[in-house]
GROMACS .gro file of C-alpha atoms in nm:
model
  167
    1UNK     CA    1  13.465  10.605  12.462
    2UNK     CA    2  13.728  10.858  12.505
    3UNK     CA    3  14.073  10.935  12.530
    4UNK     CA    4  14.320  11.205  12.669
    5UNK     CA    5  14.420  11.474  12.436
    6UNK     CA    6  14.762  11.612  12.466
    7UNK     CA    7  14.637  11.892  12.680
    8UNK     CA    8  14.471  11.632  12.964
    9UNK     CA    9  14.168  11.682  12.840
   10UNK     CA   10  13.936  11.363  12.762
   11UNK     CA   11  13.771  11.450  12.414
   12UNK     CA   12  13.520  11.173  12.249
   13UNK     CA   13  13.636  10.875  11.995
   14UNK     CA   14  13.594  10.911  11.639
   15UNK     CA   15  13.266  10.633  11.623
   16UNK     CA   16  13.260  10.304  11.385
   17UNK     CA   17  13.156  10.534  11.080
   18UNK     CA   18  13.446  10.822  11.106
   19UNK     CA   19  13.711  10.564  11.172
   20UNK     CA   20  13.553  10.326  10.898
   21UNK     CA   21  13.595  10.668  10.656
   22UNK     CA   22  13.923  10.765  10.747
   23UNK     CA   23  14.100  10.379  10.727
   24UNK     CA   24  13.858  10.253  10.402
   25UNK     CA   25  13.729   9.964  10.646
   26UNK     CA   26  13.567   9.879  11.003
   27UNK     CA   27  13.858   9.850  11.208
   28UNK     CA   28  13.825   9.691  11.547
   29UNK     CA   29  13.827   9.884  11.894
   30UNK     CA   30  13.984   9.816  12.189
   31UNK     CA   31  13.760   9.859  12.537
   32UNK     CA   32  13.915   9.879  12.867
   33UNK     CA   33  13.668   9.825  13.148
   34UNK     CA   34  13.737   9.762  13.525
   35UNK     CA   35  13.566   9.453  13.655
   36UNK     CA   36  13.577   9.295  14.010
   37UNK     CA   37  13.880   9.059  14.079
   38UNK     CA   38  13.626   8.773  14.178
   39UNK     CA   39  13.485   8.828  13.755
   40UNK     CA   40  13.915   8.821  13.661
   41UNK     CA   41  13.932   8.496  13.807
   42UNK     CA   42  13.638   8.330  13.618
   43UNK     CA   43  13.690   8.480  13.318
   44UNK     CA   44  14.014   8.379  13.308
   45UNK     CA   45  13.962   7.994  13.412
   46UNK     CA   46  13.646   8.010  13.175
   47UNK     CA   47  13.858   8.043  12.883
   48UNK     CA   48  14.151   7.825  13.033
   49UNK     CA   49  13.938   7.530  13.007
   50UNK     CA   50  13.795   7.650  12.672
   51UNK     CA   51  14.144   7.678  12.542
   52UNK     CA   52  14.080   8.051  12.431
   53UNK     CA   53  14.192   8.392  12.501
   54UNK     CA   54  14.023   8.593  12.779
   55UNK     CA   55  13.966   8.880  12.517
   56UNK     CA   56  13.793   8.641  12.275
   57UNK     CA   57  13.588   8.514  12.553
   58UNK     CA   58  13.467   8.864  12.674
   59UNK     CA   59  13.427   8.955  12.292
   60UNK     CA   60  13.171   8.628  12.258
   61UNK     CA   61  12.994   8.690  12.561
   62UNK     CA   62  12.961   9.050  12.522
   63UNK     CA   63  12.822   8.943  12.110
   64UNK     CA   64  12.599   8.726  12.224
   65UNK     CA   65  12.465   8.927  12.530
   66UNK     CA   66  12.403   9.178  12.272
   67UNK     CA   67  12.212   8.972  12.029
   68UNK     CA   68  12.000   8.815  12.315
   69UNK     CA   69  11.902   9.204  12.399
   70UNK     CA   70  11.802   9.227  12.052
   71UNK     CA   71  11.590   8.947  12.024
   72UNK     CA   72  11.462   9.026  12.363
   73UNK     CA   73  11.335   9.332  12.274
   74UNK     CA   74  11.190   9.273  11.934
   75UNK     CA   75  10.995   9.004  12.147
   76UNK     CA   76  10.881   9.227  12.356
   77UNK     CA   77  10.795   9.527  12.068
   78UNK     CA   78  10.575   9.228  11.941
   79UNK     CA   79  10.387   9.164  12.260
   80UNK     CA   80  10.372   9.495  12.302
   81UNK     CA   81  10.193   9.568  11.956
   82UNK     CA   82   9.991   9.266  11.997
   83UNK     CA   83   9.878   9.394  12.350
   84UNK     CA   84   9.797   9.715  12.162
   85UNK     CA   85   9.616   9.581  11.930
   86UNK     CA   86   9.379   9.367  12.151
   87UNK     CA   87   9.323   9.710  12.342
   88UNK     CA   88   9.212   9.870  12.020
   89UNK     CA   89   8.992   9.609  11.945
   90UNK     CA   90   8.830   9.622  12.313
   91UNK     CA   91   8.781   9.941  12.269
   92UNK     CA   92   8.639   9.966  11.956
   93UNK     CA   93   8.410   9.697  12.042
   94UNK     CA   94   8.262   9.866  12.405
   95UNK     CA   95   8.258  10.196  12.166
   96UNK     CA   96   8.017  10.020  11.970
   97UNK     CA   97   7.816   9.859  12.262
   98UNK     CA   98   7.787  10.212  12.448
   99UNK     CA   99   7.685  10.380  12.087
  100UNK     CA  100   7.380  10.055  12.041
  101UNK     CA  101   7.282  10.139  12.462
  102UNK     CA  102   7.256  10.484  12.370
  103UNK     CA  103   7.054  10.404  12.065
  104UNK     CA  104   6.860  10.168  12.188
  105UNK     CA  105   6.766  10.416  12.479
  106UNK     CA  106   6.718  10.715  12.234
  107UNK     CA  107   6.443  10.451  12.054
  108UNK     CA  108   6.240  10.383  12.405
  109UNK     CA  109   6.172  10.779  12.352
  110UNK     CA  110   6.079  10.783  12.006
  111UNK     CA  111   5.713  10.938  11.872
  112UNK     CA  112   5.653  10.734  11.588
  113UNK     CA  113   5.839  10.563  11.313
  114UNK     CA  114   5.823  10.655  10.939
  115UNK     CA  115   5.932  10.459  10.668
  116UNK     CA  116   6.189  10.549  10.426
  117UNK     CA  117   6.402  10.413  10.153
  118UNK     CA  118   6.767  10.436  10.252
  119UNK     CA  119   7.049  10.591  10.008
  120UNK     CA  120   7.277  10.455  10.174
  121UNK     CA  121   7.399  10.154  10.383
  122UNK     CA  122   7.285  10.241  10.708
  123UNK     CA  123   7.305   9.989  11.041
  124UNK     CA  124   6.961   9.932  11.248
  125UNK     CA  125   6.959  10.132  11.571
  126UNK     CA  126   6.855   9.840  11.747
  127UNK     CA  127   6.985   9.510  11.638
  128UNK     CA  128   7.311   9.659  11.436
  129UNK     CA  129   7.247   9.500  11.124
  130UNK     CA  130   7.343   9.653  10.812
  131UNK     CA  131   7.105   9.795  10.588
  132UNK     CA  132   7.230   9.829  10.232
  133UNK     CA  133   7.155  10.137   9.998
  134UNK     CA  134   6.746  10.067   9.875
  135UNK     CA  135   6.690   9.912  10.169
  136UNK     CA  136   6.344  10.011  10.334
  137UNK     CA  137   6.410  10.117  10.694
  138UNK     CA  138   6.197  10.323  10.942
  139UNK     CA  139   6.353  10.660  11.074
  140UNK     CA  140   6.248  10.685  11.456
  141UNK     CA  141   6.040  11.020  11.478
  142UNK     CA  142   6.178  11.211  11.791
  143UNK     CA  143   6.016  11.425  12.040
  144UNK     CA  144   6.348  11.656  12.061
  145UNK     CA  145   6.523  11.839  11.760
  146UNK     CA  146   6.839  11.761  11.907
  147UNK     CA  147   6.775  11.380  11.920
  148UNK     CA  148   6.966  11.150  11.704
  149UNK     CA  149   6.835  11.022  11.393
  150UNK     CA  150   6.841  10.647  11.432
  151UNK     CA  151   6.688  10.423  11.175
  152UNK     CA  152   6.541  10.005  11.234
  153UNK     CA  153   6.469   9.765  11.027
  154UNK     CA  154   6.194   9.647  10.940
  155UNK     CA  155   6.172   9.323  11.172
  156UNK     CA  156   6.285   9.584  11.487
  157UNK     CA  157   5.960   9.853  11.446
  158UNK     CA  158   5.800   9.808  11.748
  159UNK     CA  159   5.462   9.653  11.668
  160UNK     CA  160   5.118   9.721  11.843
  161UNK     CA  161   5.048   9.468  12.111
  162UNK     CA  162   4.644   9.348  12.173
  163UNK     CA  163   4.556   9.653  12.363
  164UNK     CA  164   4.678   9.887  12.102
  165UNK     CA  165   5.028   9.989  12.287
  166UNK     CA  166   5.370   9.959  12.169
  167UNK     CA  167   5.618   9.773  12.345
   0.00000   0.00000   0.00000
């Protein structure tokens, strides 16, 4: 809010704090608005028949508009971090289907499969599963350098059909 200085110029309000400082306690403030004559008129018979002054009545309303905004928008911060979440969880989730595809595809091109003892817990290229640490696990040999090393369990090694050809 602000006020007229003796020079006609409007300079800003001390705030709540400065005034609160200066007097040793929160003082009340005093708000002049302009509203529409039709608002007058129901304000005023609003707090006729409630047997209260039309200041008290706009200080109420105004209170409890402003708490309502409050708990408005801490609803909707809520929703919003829950809606947040569930995206993050989405995502991580098609992150992880894309990274078994890609896997799983990587595999179809792999040379042979040699098995190793794993040092640490490792997941199966294939199924996902976790493989602790001692774990025996196959590495998938790679025709490429540049390929990823992906390891399978034991139960996902593609076996030898009848005529001697892997799956």
């Amino acid at each position: 809010m602000t006020h007229a200085s003796e020079k006609g110029r409007r300079e800003p309000e001390k705030d709540e704090s400065s005034a609160a400082q200066d007097g040793g306690e929160k003082k009340e403030r005093v708000l002049h608005t302009r509203v529409p004559a039709v608002l007058e008129r129901e304000l005023k018979r609003f707090a006729d028949n409630l047997r209260v002054p039309v200041s008290n009545l706009v200080r109420t309303i105004l209170e409890d508009a402003v708490k309502a905004a409050d708990v408005a928008g801490e609803g909707m911060e809520n929703r919003l971090k829950r809606a947040a979440q569930a995206l993050e969880e989405k995502r991580e989730k098609m992150n992880e289907r894309l990274e078994r595809s890609l896997a799983q595809a990587a595999l179809r091109e792999a040379i042979a499969f040699q098995a190793v003892r794993l040092t640490r817990e490792t997941a199966c290229g294939r199924c996902a599963e976790k493989m602790p640490r001692g774990t025996e696990a196959h590495l998938a040999v790679m025709p490429t350098m540049d390929a990823p090393r992906l390891f399978v369990c034991s139960a996902c090694v593609p076996q030898e059909d009848e005529e001697g050809e892997t799956p």
